[in-house]
mmCIF file of C-alpha atoms in Angstrom:
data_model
loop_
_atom_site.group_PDB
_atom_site.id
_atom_site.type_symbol
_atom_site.label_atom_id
_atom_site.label_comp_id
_atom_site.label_asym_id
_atom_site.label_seq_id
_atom_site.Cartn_x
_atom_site.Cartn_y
_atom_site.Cartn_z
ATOM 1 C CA UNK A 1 62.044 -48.830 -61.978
ATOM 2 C CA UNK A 2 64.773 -50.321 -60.524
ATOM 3 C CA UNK A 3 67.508 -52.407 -62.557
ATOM 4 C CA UNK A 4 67.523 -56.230 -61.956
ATOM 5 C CA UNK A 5 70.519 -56.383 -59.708
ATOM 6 C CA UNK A 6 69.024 -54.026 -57.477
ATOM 7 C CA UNK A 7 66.166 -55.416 -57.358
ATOM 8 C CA UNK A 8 67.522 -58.662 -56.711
ATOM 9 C CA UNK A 9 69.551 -57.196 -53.654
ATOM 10 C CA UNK A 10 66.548 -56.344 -52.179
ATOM 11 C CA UNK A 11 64.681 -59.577 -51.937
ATOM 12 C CA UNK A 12 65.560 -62.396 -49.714
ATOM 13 C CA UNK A 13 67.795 -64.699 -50.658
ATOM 14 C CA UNK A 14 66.012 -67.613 -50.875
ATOM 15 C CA UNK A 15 63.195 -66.043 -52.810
ATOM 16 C CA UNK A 16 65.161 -64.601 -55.033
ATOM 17 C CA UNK A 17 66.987 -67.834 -56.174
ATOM 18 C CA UNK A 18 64.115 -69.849 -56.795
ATOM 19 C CA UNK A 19 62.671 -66.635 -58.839
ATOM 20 C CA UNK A 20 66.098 -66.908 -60.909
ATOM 21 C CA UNK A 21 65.914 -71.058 -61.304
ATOM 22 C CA UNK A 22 62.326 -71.083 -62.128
ATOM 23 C CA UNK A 23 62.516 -68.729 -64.518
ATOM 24 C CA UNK A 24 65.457 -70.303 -66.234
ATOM 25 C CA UNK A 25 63.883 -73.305 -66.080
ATOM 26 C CA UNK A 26 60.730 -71.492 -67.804
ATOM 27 C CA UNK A 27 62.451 -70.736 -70.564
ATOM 28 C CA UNK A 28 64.414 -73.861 -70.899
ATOM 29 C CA UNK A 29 61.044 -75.145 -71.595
ATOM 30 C CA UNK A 30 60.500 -73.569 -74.538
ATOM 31 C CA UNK A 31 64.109 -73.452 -76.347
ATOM 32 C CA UNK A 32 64.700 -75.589 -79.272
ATOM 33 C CA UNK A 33 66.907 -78.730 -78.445
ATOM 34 C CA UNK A 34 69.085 -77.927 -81.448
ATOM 35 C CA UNK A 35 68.816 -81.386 -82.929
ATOM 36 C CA UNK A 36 70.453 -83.006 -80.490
ATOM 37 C CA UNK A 37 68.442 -86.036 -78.287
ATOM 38 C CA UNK A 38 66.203 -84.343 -75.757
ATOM 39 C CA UNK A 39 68.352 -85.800 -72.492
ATOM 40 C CA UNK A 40 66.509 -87.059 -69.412
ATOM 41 C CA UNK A 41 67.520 -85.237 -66.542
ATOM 42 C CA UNK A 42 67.580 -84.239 -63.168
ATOM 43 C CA UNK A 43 68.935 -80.797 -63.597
ATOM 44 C CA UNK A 44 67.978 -78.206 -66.497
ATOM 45 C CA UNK A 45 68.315 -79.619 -70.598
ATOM 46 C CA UNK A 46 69.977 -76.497 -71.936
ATOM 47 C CA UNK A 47 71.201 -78.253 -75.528
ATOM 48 C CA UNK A 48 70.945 -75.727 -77.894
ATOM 49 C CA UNK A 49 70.645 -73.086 -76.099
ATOM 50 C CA UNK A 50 72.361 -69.856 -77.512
ATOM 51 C CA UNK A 51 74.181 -68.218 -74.662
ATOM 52 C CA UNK A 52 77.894 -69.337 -72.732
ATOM 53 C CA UNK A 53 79.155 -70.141 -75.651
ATOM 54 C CA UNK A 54 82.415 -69.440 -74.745
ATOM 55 C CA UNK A 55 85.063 -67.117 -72.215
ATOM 56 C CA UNK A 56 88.030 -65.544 -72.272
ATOM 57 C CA UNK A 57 89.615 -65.520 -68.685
ATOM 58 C CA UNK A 58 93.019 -65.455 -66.905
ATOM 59 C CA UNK A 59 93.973 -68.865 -64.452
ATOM 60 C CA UNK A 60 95.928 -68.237 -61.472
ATOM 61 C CA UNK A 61 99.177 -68.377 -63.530
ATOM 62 C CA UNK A 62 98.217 -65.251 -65.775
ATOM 63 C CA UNK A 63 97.377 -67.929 -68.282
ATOM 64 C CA UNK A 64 94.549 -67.197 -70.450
ATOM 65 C CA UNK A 65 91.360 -69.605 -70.934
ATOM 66 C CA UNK A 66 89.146 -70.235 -72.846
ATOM 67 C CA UNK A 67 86.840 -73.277 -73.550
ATOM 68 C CA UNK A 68 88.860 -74.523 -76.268
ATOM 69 C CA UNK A 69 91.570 -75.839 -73.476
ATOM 70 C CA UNK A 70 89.541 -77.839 -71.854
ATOM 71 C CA UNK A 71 88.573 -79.493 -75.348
ATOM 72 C CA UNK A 72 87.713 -83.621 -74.882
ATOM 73 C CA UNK A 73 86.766 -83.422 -71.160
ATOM 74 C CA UNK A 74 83.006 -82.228 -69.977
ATOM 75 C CA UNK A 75 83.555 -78.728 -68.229
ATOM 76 C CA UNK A 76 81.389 -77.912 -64.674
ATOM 77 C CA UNK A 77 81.628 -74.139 -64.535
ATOM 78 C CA UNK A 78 80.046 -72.674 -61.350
ATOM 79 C CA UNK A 79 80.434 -68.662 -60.600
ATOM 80 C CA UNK A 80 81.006 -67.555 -57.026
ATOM 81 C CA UNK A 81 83.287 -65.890 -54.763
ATOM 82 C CA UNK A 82 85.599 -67.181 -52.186
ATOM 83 C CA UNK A 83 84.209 -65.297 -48.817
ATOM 84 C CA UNK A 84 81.138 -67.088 -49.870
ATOM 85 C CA UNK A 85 79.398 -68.277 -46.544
ATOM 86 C CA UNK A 86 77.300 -71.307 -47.688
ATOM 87 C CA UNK A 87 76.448 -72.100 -51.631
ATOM 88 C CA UNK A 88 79.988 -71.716 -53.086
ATOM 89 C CA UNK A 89 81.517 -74.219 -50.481
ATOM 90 C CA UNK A 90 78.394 -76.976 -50.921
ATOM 91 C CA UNK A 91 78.771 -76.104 -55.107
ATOM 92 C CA UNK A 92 82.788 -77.164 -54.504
ATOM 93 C CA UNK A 93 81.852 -79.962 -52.260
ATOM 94 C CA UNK A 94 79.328 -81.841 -54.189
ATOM 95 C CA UNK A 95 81.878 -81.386 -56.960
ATOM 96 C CA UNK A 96 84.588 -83.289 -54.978
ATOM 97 C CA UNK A 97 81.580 -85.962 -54.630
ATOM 98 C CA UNK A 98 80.956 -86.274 -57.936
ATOM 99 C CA UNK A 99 84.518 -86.858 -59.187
ATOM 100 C CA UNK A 100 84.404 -89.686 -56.379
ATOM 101 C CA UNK A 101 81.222 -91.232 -57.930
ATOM 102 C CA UNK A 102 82.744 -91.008 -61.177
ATOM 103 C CA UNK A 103 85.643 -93.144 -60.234
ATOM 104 C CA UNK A 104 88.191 -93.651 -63.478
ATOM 105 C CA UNK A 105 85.808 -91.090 -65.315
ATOM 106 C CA UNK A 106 86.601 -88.548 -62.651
ATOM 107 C CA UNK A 107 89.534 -87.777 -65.311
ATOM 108 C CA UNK A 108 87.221 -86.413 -67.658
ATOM 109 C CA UNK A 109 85.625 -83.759 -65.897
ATOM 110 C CA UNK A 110 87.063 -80.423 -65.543
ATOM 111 C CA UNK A 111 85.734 -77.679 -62.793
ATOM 112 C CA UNK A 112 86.546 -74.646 -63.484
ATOM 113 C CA UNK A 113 84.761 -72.441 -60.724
ATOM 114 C CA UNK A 114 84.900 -68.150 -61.940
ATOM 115 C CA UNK A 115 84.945 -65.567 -59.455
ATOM 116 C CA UNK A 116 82.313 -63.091 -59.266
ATOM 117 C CA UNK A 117 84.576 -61.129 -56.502
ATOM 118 C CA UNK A 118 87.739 -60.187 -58.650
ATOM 119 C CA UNK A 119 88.770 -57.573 -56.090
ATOM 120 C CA UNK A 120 89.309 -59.669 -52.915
ATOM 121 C CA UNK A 121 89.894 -63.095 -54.642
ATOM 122 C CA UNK A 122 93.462 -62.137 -56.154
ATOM 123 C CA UNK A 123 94.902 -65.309 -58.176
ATOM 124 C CA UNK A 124 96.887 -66.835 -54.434
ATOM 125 C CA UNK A 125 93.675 -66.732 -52.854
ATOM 126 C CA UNK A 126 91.854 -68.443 -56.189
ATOM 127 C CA UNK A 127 94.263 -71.323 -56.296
ATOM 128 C CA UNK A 128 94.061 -71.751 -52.287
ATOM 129 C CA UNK A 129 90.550 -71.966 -52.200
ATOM 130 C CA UNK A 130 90.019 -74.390 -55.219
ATOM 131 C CA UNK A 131 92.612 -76.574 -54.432
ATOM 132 C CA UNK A 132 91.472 -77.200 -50.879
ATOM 133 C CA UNK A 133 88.340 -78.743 -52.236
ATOM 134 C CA UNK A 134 90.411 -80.670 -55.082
ATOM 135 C CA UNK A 135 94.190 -79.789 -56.597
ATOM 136 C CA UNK A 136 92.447 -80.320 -60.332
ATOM 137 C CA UNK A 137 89.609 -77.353 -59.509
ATOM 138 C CA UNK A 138 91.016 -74.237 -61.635
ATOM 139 C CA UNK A 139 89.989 -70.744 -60.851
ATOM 140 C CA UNK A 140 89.513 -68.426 -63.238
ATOM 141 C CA UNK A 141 89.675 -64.695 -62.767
ATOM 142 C CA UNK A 142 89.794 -61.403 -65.068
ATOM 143 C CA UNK A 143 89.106 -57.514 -64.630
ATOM 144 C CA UNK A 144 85.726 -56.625 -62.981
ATOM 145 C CA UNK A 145 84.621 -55.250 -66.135
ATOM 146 C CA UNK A 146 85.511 -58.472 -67.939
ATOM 147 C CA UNK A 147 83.755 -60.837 -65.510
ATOM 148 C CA UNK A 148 80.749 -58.578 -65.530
ATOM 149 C CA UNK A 149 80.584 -59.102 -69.647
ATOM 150 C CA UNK A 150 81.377 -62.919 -68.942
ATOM 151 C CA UNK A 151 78.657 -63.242 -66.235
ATOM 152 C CA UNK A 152 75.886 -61.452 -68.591
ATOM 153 C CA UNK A 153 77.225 -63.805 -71.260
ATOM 154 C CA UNK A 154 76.252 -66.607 -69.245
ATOM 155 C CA UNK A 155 72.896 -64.949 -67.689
ATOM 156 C CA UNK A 156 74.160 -65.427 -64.198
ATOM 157 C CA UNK A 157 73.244 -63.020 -62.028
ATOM 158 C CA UNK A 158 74.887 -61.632 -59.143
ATOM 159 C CA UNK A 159 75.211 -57.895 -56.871
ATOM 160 C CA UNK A 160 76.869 -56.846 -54.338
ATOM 161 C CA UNK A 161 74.911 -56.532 -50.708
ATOM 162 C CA UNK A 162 76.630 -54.569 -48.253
ATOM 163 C CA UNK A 163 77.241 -56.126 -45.210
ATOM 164 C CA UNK A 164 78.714 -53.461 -42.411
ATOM 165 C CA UNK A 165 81.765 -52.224 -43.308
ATOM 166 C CA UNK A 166 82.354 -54.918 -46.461
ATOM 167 C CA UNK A 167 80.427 -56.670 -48.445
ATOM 168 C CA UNK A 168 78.561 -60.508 -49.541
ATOM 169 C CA UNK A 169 77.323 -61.296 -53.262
ATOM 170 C CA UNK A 170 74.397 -62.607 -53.997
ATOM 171 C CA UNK A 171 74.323 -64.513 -57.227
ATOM 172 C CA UNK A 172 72.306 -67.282 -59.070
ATOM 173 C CA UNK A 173 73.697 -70.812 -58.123
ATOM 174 C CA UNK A 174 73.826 -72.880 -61.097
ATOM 175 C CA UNK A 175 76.527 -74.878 -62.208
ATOM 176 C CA UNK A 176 76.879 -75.170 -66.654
ATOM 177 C CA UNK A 177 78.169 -77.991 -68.107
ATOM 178 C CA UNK A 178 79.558 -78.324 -71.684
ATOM 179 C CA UNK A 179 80.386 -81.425 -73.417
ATOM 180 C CA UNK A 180 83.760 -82.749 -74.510
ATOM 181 C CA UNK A 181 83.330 -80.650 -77.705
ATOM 182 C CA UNK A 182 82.789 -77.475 -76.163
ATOM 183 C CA UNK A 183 78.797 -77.023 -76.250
ATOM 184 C CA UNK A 184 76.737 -76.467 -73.269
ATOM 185 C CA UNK A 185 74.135 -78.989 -72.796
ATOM 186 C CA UNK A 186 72.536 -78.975 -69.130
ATOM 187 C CA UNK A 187 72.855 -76.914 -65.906
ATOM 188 C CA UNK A 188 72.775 -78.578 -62.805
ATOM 189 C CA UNK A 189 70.322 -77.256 -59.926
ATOM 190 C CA UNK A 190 71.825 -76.296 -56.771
ATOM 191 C CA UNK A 191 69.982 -78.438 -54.381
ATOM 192 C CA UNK A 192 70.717 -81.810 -57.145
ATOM 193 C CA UNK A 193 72.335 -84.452 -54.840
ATOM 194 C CA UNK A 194 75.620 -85.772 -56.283
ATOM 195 C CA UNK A 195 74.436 -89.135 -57.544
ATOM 196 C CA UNK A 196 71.544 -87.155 -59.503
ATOM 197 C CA UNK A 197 74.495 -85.060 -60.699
ATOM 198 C CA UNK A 198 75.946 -88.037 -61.924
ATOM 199 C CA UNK A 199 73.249 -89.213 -63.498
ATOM 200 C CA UNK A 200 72.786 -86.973 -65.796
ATOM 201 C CA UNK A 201 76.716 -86.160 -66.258
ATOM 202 C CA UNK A 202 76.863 -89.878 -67.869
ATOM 203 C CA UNK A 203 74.458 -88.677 -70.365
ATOM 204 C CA UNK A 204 77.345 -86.641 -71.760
ATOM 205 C CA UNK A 205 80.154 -88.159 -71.177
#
């Protein structure tokens, strides 16, 4: 039987996302809320939820990061890669939307976007490609070995597809969001418009 990368790899794209969102979804369904009050929401409640909990990554400075730095702002966290043809760039982009539709709020969100492509996306390429979308967007960046343990920490999924003589990733397309005291509390779908985003963002904040 194959593993569940490879298997992924094999199936269509757009199949095997919406496998990988309904089935999150699924089992938001039936998680415990963890006390806190159930949120109405556009995207997926993941409050209490015991995964993400935290990382332990390098920015493009060499700087370690964690969750713990970002303490007092709500954190968007979105894995990717920068060669990325089509969901990385519309992720990043409805991002820049939302900090617009946050107006003086904008302050208090933090995107941190992690590659899923440590090899190609050295730290200069990183902090090119998330500061063309916005100069606050920090990329975050580590050993393959230590964003494979960070990625399975965080159930996203992503493999390598070849492509010729180089490569693509496919990988799930969520985007996690943590409060300003560090706990993840909702995911936000991929195909969410940016006022629905902000909708449930307010919740939070």
């Amino acid at each position: 039987m194959p593993d569940r990368p490879t298997a992924l790899a094999r199936l269509p794209r757009s199949f095997a996302r919406r496998r990988l969102l309904t089935g999150l979804a699924a089992a938001t369904v039936l998680s415990a809320c963890g006390g806190r009050k159930p949120l109405s929401l556009h995207g997926i409640d993941l409050s209490g939820r015991d995964f993400g909990k935290d990382f332990r990554l390098l920015d493009p400075d060499g700087r370690e990061r964690t969750l713990a730095d970002f303490r007092g702002k709500l954190v968007l966290l979105f894995f990717g890669f920068t060669l990325c043809p089509d969901v990385c760039p519309t992720a990043l982009t409805r991002a820049v939307q939302i900090r617009k539709l946050l107006g003086r709020d904008a302050e208090r969100l933090q995107v941190l976007f992690v590659t899923l492509d440590p090899e190609r996306d050295t730290p200069p390429v990183l902090r090119a490609y998330t500061q063309a979308f916005d100069r606050s967007f920090l990329g975050l960046t580590a050993s393959p070995e230590r964003i494979a343990e960070t990625a399975k920490a965080f159930r996203v999924i992503y493999a390598k597809v070849p492509t010729g003589s180089t490569y693509t990733i496919d990988h799930s397309a969520l985007s996690y969001v943590y409060d300003a005291d560090g706990v993840l509390r909702l995911a936000l779908r991929h195909e969410q418009s940016a006022p629905d985003c902000v909708h449930d963002l307010r919740q939070i904040l």
